[in-house]
Amino acid sequence: MPMKVPGSEPRNIVVIGGGVIGCSTAYFLTRHGLYNPKIHSVVILEASRVAGGSSGKAGGLLAKWATPKCLAPLSFGLHRQLAKKHGGTRVWGHRSVYCADVALQAQDLDNGAAVTSRVEEHEKSSMTKVPSDLDWLLSRSVKSYAEAGNPNNSGQVNPLAFTETLAQLAKENGAEVIIGSATAINYRDKHSGISSVSYTQNGTSKTLEATDVLLAAGPWTPKLFPATNLGQPPRGHSVVVRPSRHLSPYVLFPNISTSQRGSLSNLLSPEMYPRPGDKIHDFDTIYACGPDDYNVPLPDTTDTIAVDEQRCNDVYTAIGSVSKLIHDGEIITKQACYKPQIRPHEEDEEVGPIVGPTGIQGLWLATGHDEWGIQNAPGTGLVMSEMIFDGAAHSADCESLDPKNFLKWD
């Protein structure tokens, strides 16, 4: 019997989930050396819209120091390569940043707190060493500053613009995006392989033939493959604000304490991500997110996620109490999303993601990325394309991410 030439057999690859993981995998599948659009089809099947979940509502921090260590450095480098190749600086706001842990004290600007920018008092105080170009915090607010990342190992993107662009680039190389809700993965006899994917579109039941299915549906993945071991997904609220002027590229992880005078108390400590203009907004913005909650169960689709207005307002109140440029700005987006989380974990503790074959021929998993989904998307997409076309990952050692380490079978 003649040997099969790698890549010579027809493949119908269905990627379930139009988030950053699914779109990144489709991008790399359509650029793999064995990909042949004449015999290989790649379909992104998305229930609502591309980047409708956390992929369009996350902060977009990139960090070479992220977890897991087997994937993060690869993915961080791929982000830079993608930006250089496809104009990411202009299109999705890719840039290098500083990161810092900061202790801040709120100032009640609505009740007469003195307003002095930090840069104006830079020469007057040596108690807190803060970079001179971090001039958008109120001087009286800054109590401590500790660098956590620098432009050599930290960066950012606008996740919505990045994910939408990856989907478009995949389409330009032959992939197809179908808006429809996957309802079942259909198997050959005794789960020996994949036969098709059932889905609904505008109330009509349809089927996609498939030789391979990649489940990249974030927290919705267990609905189609219950053995996926994800916990109750956390919901997070965030806002996007147009500040009154440009903010320098410092991503801040603050601890905001109550103001000495005025009515501000019980404030949140939202992470803050200044963003440059991109294809979504042609002006500077700042993204800020509050703490996760586990109070509201996962809805059926990203379109039906409930947004708690008060939680968003609390985020804005907190960040506006430490920067007049933010306080005087305009909220342009209030939003909420769910993260695919295996379990709650400590900072820097490696828990997943789940990336690789399930043990059922043709069924693959890429989920559980938690807070590092945007950062680790290119690396995940690349190694998944290698697994699907080559049979193994070459660019990273993904043994610790193998689904066999996480799946729970009934």
Tab-separated table of C-alpha atoms in Angstrom:
chain	number	residue	atom	x	y	z
A	1	MET	CA	0.000	0.000	0.000
A	2	PRO	CA	1.497	3.380	-0.983
A	3	MET	CA	2.264	5.795	1.871
A	4	LYS	CA	-0.050	8.759	2.284
A	5	VAL	CA	1.566	12.095	1.568
A	6	PRO	CA	0.999	14.520	4.490
A	7	GLY	CA	-1.676	17.041	3.621
A	8	SER	CA	-2.853	15.131	0.561
A	9	GLU	CA	-6.149	13.955	2.047
A	10	PRO	CA	-9.247	16.160	2.064
A	11	ARG	CA	-9.966	17.779	5.444
A	12	ASN	CA	-13.088	19.603	6.527
A	13	ILE	CA	-12.063	21.514	9.643
A	14	VAL	CA	-14.797	23.176	11.704
A	15	VAL	CA	-13.684	25.633	14.366
A	16	ILE	CA	-16.506	26.135	16.858
A	17	GLY	CA	-16.143	29.588	18.374
A	18	GLY	CA	-15.399	32.922	16.721
A	19	GLY	CA	-13.363	34.280	19.591
A	20	VAL	CA	-9.660	35.059	19.553
A	21	ILE	CA	-8.602	31.404	20.008
A	22	GLY	CA	-10.776	30.129	17.164
A	23	CYS	CA	-9.899	32.982	14.814
A	24	SER	CA	-6.184	32.668	15.582
A	25	THR	CA	-6.303	28.935	14.842
A	26	ALA	CA	-8.154	29.559	11.573
A	27	TYR	CA	-5.514	32.142	10.647
A	28	PHE	CA	-2.638	29.718	11.207
A	29	LEU	CA	-4.455	26.771	9.608
A	30	THR	CA	-4.885	28.778	6.401
A	31	ARG	CA	-1.180	29.656	6.441
A	32	HIS	CA	0.184	26.226	7.259
A	33	GLY	CA	2.557	24.775	4.674
A	34	LEU	CA	0.264	21.782	4.057
A	35	TYR	CA	-2.916	23.803	3.710
A	36	ASN	CA	-4.467	23.450	0.268
A	37	PRO	CA	-7.766	25.308	-0.209
A	38	LYS	CA	-8.658	22.944	-3.063
A	39	ILE	CA	-8.974	20.000	-0.675
A	40	HIS	CA	-9.023	21.605	2.775
A	41	SER	CA	-11.900	23.658	4.140
A	42	VAL	CA	-11.731	25.755	7.315
A	43	VAL	CA	-14.997	27.039	8.772
A	44	ILE	CA	-15.412	29.246	11.835
A	45	LEU	CA	-18.848	28.502	13.295
A	46	GLU	CA	-19.868	31.306	15.654
A	47	ALA	CA	-23.176	31.565	17.504
A	48	SER	CA	-23.537	35.359	17.556
A	49	ARG	CA	-20.715	37.471	16.137
A	50	VAL	CA	-16.944	37.345	15.923
A	51	ALA	CA	-15.360	38.520	19.197
A	52	GLY	CA	-18.743	38.853	20.845
A	53	GLY	CA	-17.519	37.525	24.205
A	54	SER	CA	-14.380	38.145	26.234
A	55	SER	CA	-12.321	38.262	23.030
A	56	GLY	CA	-13.892	41.637	22.293
A	57	LYS	CA	-14.188	42.889	25.863
A	58	ALA	CA	-10.875	42.029	27.538
A	59	GLY	CA	-8.051	44.366	28.428
A	60	GLY	CA	-5.640	43.070	25.808
A	61	LEU	CA	-2.468	42.896	27.907
A	62	LEU	CA	0.461	41.036	26.317
A	63	ALA	CA	3.227	39.726	28.543
A	64	LYS	CA	6.230	37.534	27.922
A	65	TRP	CA	6.003	36.798	31.658
A	66	ALA	CA	2.429	35.460	31.429
A	67	THR	CA	1.426	31.869	32.121
A	68	PRO	CA	1.838	29.142	31.037
A	69	LYS	CA	5.585	29.405	30.542
A	70	CYS	CA	5.512	26.780	27.776
A	71	LEU	CA	3.321	29.001	25.598
A	72	ALA	CA	3.555	32.644	26.686
A	73	PRO	CA	6.986	33.590	25.239
A	74	LEU	CA	6.104	32.021	21.885
A	75	SER	CA	2.781	33.818	21.758
A	76	PHE	CA	4.253	37.159	22.831
A	77	GLY	CA	6.737	36.955	19.959
A	78	LEU	CA	4.012	35.985	17.498
A	79	HIS	CA	2.018	39.075	18.484
A	80	ARG	CA	4.946	41.229	17.426
A	81	GLN	CA	5.369	39.309	14.169
A	82	LEU	CA	1.669	39.602	13.333
A	83	ALA	CA	1.688	43.331	14.066
A	84	LYS	CA	4.693	43.873	11.825
A	85	LYS	CA	3.227	41.775	9.001
A	86	HIS	CA	-0.306	43.155	9.052
A	87	GLY	CA	0.009	46.730	10.303
A	88	GLY	CA	-1.069	45.931	13.836
A	89	THR	CA	0.118	49.239	15.263
A	90	ARG	CA	-2.421	51.098	13.170
A	91	VAL	CA	-5.158	48.453	12.873
A	92	TRP	CA	-5.441	46.894	16.327
A	93	GLY	CA	-3.376	49.220	18.500
A	94	HIS	CA	-0.436	46.919	19.119
A	95	ARG	CA	2.298	48.642	21.088
A	96	SER	CA	4.827	48.071	23.861
A	97	VAL	CA	3.921	49.285	27.344
A	98	TYR	CA	5.095	49.633	30.906
A	99	CYS	CA	3.188	47.790	33.637
A	100	ALA	CA	3.147	48.777	37.286
A	101	ASP	CA	1.630	47.953	40.651
A	102	VAL	CA	0.554	51.242	42.211
A	103	ALA	CA	-0.945	52.299	45.510
A	104	LEU	CA	-3.326	55.194	44.940
A	105	GLN	CA	-5.522	57.292	47.171
A	106	ALA	CA	-8.822	58.508	45.785
A	107	GLN	CA	-9.491	62.240	45.456
A	108	ASP	CA	-13.097	63.455	45.590
A	109	LEU	CA	-12.964	65.813	42.618
A	110	ASP	CA	-16.702	66.440	42.739
A	111	ASN	CA	-16.395	67.880	46.226
A	112	GLY	CA	-13.531	70.305	45.919
A	113	ALA	CA	-10.431	68.121	46.122
A	114	ALA	CA	-7.329	69.982	44.979
A	115	VAL	CA	-6.315	69.135	41.439
A	116	THR	CA	-2.603	68.958	40.758
A	117	SER	CA	-1.199	66.762	38.037
A	118	ARG	CA	1.626	64.473	39.066
A	119	VAL	CA	4.004	66.026	36.581
A	120	GLU	CA	3.547	69.482	38.167
A	121	GLU	CA	4.836	68.191	41.481
A	122	HIS	CA	7.473	65.894	40.071
A	123	GLU	CA	10.286	68.152	41.273
A	124	LYS	CA	8.652	68.803	44.639
A	125	SER	CA	8.539	65.303	46.073
A	126	SER	CA	11.055	62.485	46.153
A	127	MET	CA	8.960	60.247	48.414
A	128	THR	CA	7.412	58.339	45.514
A	129	LYS	CA	9.529	57.688	42.448
A	130	VAL	CA	7.193	57.710	39.468
A	131	PRO	CA	8.192	57.978	35.782
A	132	SER	CA	7.888	61.566	34.626
A	133	ASP	CA	5.752	60.641	31.615
A	134	LEU	CA	3.158	58.929	33.796
A	135	ASP	CA	1.550	62.338	34.058
A	136	TRP	CA	-2.119	61.415	33.957
A	137	LEU	CA	-2.493	60.455	37.614
A	138	LEU	CA	-3.276	63.059	40.261
A	139	SER	CA	-0.135	63.856	42.201
A	140	ARG	CA	-1.813	63.546	45.583
A	141	SER	CA	-3.097	60.098	44.636
A	142	VAL	CA	0.214	58.322	44.092
A	143	LYS	CA	1.522	56.590	47.227
A	144	SER	CA	3.786	53.934	45.691
A	145	TYR	CA	4.914	52.687	42.307
A	146	ALA	CA	6.570	49.345	41.451
A	147	GLU	CA	7.372	48.372	37.877
A	148	ALA	CA	5.930	44.987	36.878
A	149	GLY	CA	6.719	45.015	33.164
A	150	ASN	CA	8.589	47.044	30.562
A	151	PRO	CA	8.440	47.546	26.784
A	152	ASN	CA	10.775	44.596	26.229
A	153	ASN	CA	8.406	42.093	27.801
A	154	SER	CA	4.979	43.783	27.857
A	155	GLY	CA	2.543	45.090	25.280
A	156	GLN	CA	-1.101	45.492	24.421
A	157	VAL	CA	-3.702	45.196	21.694
A	158	ASN	CA	-7.333	46.138	21.283
A	159	PRO	CA	-8.796	42.611	21.486
A	160	LEU	CA	-11.875	43.379	19.408
A	161	ALA	CA	-9.865	44.855	16.543
A	162	PHE	CA	-7.265	42.085	16.788
A	163	THR	CA	-9.801	39.245	16.699
A	164	GLU	CA	-11.859	40.759	13.890
A	165	THR	CA	-8.701	41.239	11.834
A	166	LEU	CA	-7.568	37.627	12.357
A	167	ALA	CA	-10.975	36.414	11.165
A	168	GLN	CA	-10.783	38.623	8.079
A	169	LEU	CA	-7.229	37.476	7.283
A	170	ALA	CA	-8.310	33.841	7.618
A	171	LYS	CA	-11.198	34.500	5.223
A	172	GLU	CA	-8.822	36.083	2.723
A	173	ASN	CA	-6.869	32.807	2.673
A	174	GLY	CA	-9.927	30.633	2.144
A	175	ALA	CA	-11.642	30.242	5.510
A	176	GLU	CA	-15.376	30.792	5.890
A	177	VAL	CA	-17.262	32.335	8.799
A	178	ILE	CA	-20.769	31.014	9.452
A	179	ILE	CA	-23.039	32.640	12.025
A	180	GLY	CA	-24.941	29.770	13.561
A	181	SER	CA	-25.258	28.080	16.924
A	182	ALA	CA	-23.626	24.658	17.188
A	183	THR	CA	-26.005	22.151	18.786
A	184	ALA	CA	-24.152	18.833	18.531
A	185	ILE	CA	-20.951	17.146	17.424
A	186	ASN	CA	-21.823	14.004	15.527
A	187	TYR	CA	-19.516	10.984	15.695
A	188	ARG	CA	-18.850	7.904	13.664
A	189	ASP	CA	-19.643	4.485	15.176
A	190	LYS	CA	-18.493	4.101	18.798
A	191	HIS	CA	-16.971	7.584	18.829
A	192	SER	CA	-14.244	6.421	16.467
A	193	GLY	CA	-14.101	9.815	14.779
A	194	ILE	CA	-15.978	12.926	13.703
A	195	SER	CA	-18.667	12.918	11.028
A	196	SER	CA	-20.354	16.335	11.240
A	197	VAL	CA	-21.501	19.295	13.303
A	198	SER	CA	-25.173	20.166	13.710
A	199	TYR	CA	-26.143	23.812	14.125
A	200	THR	CA	-29.085	26.160	13.859
A	201	GLN	CA	-29.211	29.294	11.763
A	202	ASN	CA	-32.214	31.617	11.823
A	203	GLY	CA	-34.324	28.828	13.289
A	204	THR	CA	-33.302	26.266	10.666
A	205	SER	CA	-31.354	23.111	11.531
A	206	LYS	CA	-28.282	22.532	9.380
A	207	THR	CA	-25.260	20.237	9.225
A	208	LEU	CA	-21.590	20.731	8.361
A	209	GLU	CA	-19.574	17.708	7.292
A	210	ALA	CA	-16.375	17.519	9.288
A	211	THR	CA	-13.227	15.457	9.543
A	212	ASP	CA	-11.920	17.667	12.351
A	213	VAL	CA	-13.627	19.826	14.953
A	214	LEU	CA	-11.796	22.302	17.155
A	215	LEU	CA	-13.828	23.296	20.185
A	216	ALA	CA	-12.778	26.855	21.008
A	217	ALA	CA	-16.057	28.103	22.427
A	218	GLY	CA	-14.630	29.506	25.655
A	219	PRO	CA	-16.901	28.934	28.657
A	220	TRP	CA	-19.558	27.435	26.370
A	221	THR	CA	-17.281	24.531	25.378
A	222	PRO	CA	-18.657	22.044	27.969
A	223	LYS	CA	-22.151	22.440	26.541
A	224	LEU	CA	-20.974	20.576	23.435
A	225	PHE	CA	-18.359	18.358	25.084
A	226	PRO	CA	-19.246	17.791	28.760
A	227	ALA	CA	-15.948	16.055	29.545
A	228	THR	CA	-14.279	19.467	29.315
A	229	ASN	CA	-13.387	20.297	32.892
A	230	LEU	CA	-14.229	23.971	33.257
A	231	GLY	CA	-15.582	25.522	36.421
A	232	GLN	CA	-18.312	28.115	36.875
A	233	PRO	CA	-17.142	30.945	34.600
A	234	PRO	CA	-16.521	34.322	36.233
A	235	ARG	CA	-18.268	37.401	34.880
A	236	GLY	CA	-16.327	40.641	34.657
A	237	HIS	CA	-17.503	44.200	34.015
A	238	SER	CA	-15.511	46.876	32.235
A	239	VAL	CA	-15.770	50.329	30.747
A	240	VAL	CA	-14.063	52.114	27.891
A	241	VAL	CA	-13.560	55.843	28.428
A	242	ARG	CA	-12.433	58.618	26.121
A	243	PRO	CA	-10.097	60.723	28.315
A	244	SER	CA	-9.786	64.469	27.925
A	245	ARG	CA	-6.339	64.041	26.343
A	246	HIS	CA	-3.685	61.484	25.417
A	247	LEU	CA	-2.544	59.078	28.153
A	248	SER	CA	0.981	57.635	28.150
A	249	PRO	CA	1.325	53.823	27.745
A	250	TYR	CA	1.308	52.615	31.344
A	251	VAL	CA	-0.872	49.644	32.260
A	252	LEU	CA	-1.644	49.965	35.957
A	253	PHE	CA	-2.657	47.390	38.564
A	254	PRO	CA	-3.792	49.677	41.387
A	255	ASN	CA	-4.829	49.409	44.979
A	256	ILE	CA	-7.093	52.418	45.471
A	257	SER	CA	-7.737	53.550	49.036
A	258	THR	CA	-10.540	55.762	50.301
A	259	SER	CA	-10.206	59.518	49.947
A	260	GLN	CA	-9.159	61.464	53.032
A	261	ARG	CA	-12.125	63.769	52.690
A	262	GLY	CA	-15.340	63.711	50.750
A	263	SER	CA	-17.897	61.001	50.080
A	264	LEU	CA	-15.806	58.384	48.263
A	265	SER	CA	-15.608	55.040	50.071
A	266	ASN	CA	-15.623	51.300	49.330
A	267	LEU	CA	-13.945	51.927	45.985
A	268	LEU	CA	-12.930	49.225	43.546
A	269	SER	CA	-9.342	48.923	42.304
A	270	PRO	CA	-9.842	48.441	38.550
A	271	GLU	CA	-6.969	47.557	36.251
A	272	MET	CA	-6.320	50.421	33.813
A	273	TYR	CA	-5.218	50.081	30.181
A	274	PRO	CA	-4.683	53.272	28.161
A	275	ARG	CA	-5.113	52.524	24.458
A	276	PRO	CA	-3.986	54.350	21.318
A	277	GLY	CA	-6.299	54.940	18.394
A	278	ASP	CA	-7.037	51.948	16.142
A	279	LYS	CA	-9.618	50.749	13.638
A	280	ILE	CA	-12.340	50.733	16.321
A	281	HIS	CA	-11.687	54.251	17.640
A	282	ASP	CA	-9.499	56.829	15.930
A	283	PHE	CA	-8.770	58.474	19.292
A	284	ASP	CA	-7.141	57.480	22.581
A	285	THR	CA	-9.223	55.542	25.087
A	286	ILE	CA	-8.699	53.877	28.437
A	287	TYR	CA	-10.123	50.477	29.318
A	288	ALA	CA	-10.736	49.540	32.955
A	289	CYS	CA	-12.125	46.354	34.475
A	290	GLY	CA	-13.468	45.544	37.911
A	291	PRO	CA	-13.368	42.318	39.935
A	292	ASP	CA	-14.955	39.082	38.750
A	293	ASP	CA	-18.220	37.777	40.161
A	294	TYR	CA	-19.781	34.325	40.062
A	295	ASN	CA	-23.351	35.433	40.769
A	296	VAL	CA	-24.978	35.112	37.357
A	297	PRO	CA	-24.985	31.805	35.422
A	298	LEU	CA	-23.612	31.653	31.905
A	299	PRO	CA	-26.298	32.647	29.358
A	300	ASP	CA	-26.894	30.819	26.093
A	301	THR	CA	-24.907	33.241	23.904
A	302	THR	CA	-22.736	36.329	24.148
A	303	ASP	CA	-25.677	38.418	22.910
A	304	THR	CA	-27.640	37.694	26.083
A	305	ILE	CA	-24.996	38.581	28.688
A	306	ALA	CA	-26.518	40.818	31.359
A	307	VAL	CA	-24.625	44.044	32.031
A	308	ASP	CA	-24.951	45.448	35.552
A	309	GLU	CA	-24.883	49.227	35.043
A	310	GLN	CA	-23.949	49.888	38.661
A	311	ARG	CA	-20.867	47.663	38.451
A	312	CYS	CA	-19.718	49.611	35.393
A	313	ASN	CA	-20.411	52.926	37.131
A	314	ASP	CA	-18.381	51.762	40.131
A	315	VAL	CA	-15.422	51.053	37.857
A	316	TYR	CA	-15.619	54.541	36.358
A	317	THR	CA	-15.986	56.220	39.742
A	318	ALA	CA	-12.829	54.521	40.971
A	319	ILE	CA	-10.592	55.369	38.020
A	320	GLY	CA	-11.999	58.901	37.849
A	321	SER	CA	-10.969	59.468	41.451
A	322	VAL	CA	-7.251	59.189	40.626
A	323	SER	CA	-7.106	61.008	37.279
A	324	LYS	CA	-8.808	64.240	36.285
A	325	LEU	CA	-8.223	63.376	32.630
A	326	ILE	CA	-10.368	60.281	33.131
A	327	HIS	CA	-12.826	62.035	35.465
A	328	ASP	CA	-13.439	64.675	32.803
A	329	GLY	CA	-13.652	62.087	30.037
A	330	GLU	CA	-16.621	60.333	28.463
A	331	ILE	CA	-17.748	56.735	28.954
A	332	ILE	CA	-18.258	55.243	25.509
A	333	THR	CA	-18.778	51.574	26.420
A	334	LYS	CA	-20.202	49.623	29.366
A	335	GLN	CA	-19.889	45.864	29.000
A	336	ALA	CA	-19.582	42.461	30.647
A	337	CYS	CA	-18.152	39.102	29.626
A	338	TYR	CA	-17.398	35.607	30.939
A	339	LYS	CA	-13.934	34.019	30.998
A	340	PRO	CA	-13.264	30.311	30.380
A	341	GLN	CA	-11.762	29.320	33.713
A	342	ILE	CA	-10.683	25.845	34.804
A	343	ARG	CA	-10.733	26.920	38.452
A	344	PRO	CA	-9.904	30.014	40.522
A	345	HIS	CA	-6.168	30.282	41.103
A	346	GLU	CA	-3.446	32.404	42.598
A	347	GLU	CA	-1.610	35.005	40.534
A	348	ASP	CA	1.173	33.347	38.492
A	349	GLU	CA	-0.192	29.860	39.267
A	350	GLU	CA	-0.280	27.800	36.069
A	351	VAL	CA	-3.707	26.256	35.496
A	352	GLY	CA	-4.181	25.336	31.828
A	353	PRO	CA	-5.197	26.240	29.242
A	354	ILE	CA	-6.472	23.012	27.669
A	355	VAL	CA	-4.907	22.614	24.230
A	356	GLY	CA	-4.705	19.505	22.070
A	357	PRO	CA	-6.404	16.234	21.052
A	358	THR	CA	-9.229	14.773	23.109
A	359	GLY	CA	-8.536	11.120	22.349
A	360	ILE	CA	-11.403	11.015	19.867
A	361	GLN	CA	-9.981	11.101	16.358
A	362	GLY	CA	-10.496	14.537	14.835
A	363	LEU	CA	-11.808	16.225	17.989
A	364	TRP	CA	-9.580	18.958	19.413
A	365	LEU	CA	-9.817	21.359	22.352
A	366	ALA	CA	-8.500	24.893	22.893
A	367	THR	CA	-10.139	26.496	25.909
A	368	GLY	CA	-9.620	27.455	29.547
A	369	HIS	CA	-7.281	30.362	28.821
A	370	ASP	CA	-8.782	32.479	31.617
A	371	GLU	CA	-7.171	35.950	31.878
A	372	TRP	CA	-4.456	35.238	29.292
A	373	GLY	CA	-6.630	34.398	26.280
A	374	ILE	CA	-5.652	37.405	24.169
A	375	GLN	CA	-1.973	37.074	25.048
A	376	ASN	CA	-1.826	33.325	24.323
A	377	ALA	CA	-4.095	33.224	21.268
A	378	PRO	CA	-1.399	33.317	18.533
A	379	GLY	CA	0.658	30.639	20.261
A	380	THR	CA	-2.421	28.469	20.696
A	381	GLY	CA	-3.423	28.965	17.078
A	382	LEU	CA	0.026	28.053	15.799
A	383	VAL	CA	0.417	24.867	17.846
A	384	MET	CA	-3.150	23.798	17.051
A	385	SER	CA	-2.471	24.183	13.328
A	386	GLU	CA	0.628	22.031	13.759
A	387	MET	CA	-1.273	19.377	15.669
A	388	ILE	CA	-4.070	19.237	13.113
A	389	PHE	CA	-1.906	19.171	9.983
A	390	ASP	CA	1.347	17.624	11.267
A	391	GLY	CA	0.010	15.450	14.043
A	392	ALA	CA	2.124	17.155	16.735
A	393	ALA	CA	3.128	20.605	17.957
A	394	HIS	CA	6.658	21.690	17.011
A	395	SER	CA	6.788	25.295	18.168
A	396	ALA	CA	6.138	24.619	21.874
A	397	ASP	CA	6.106	21.722	24.326
A	398	CYS	CA	2.417	21.511	25.154
A	399	GLU	CA	2.447	18.301	27.193
A	400	SER	CA	1.219	20.096	30.333
A	401	LEU	CA	-1.720	21.506	28.354
A	402	ASP	CA	-2.832	18.139	26.943
A	403	PRO	CA	-6.570	17.563	27.458
A	404	LYS	CA	-5.789	14.187	29.043
A	405	ASN	CA	-4.631	16.167	32.080
A	406	PHE	CA	-8.020	17.882	32.444
A	407	LEU	CA	-10.875	15.867	30.907
A	408	LYS	CA	-13.386	14.163	33.174
A	409	TRP	CA	-15.290	11.358	31.511
A	410	ASP	CA	-18.598	10.059	32.906
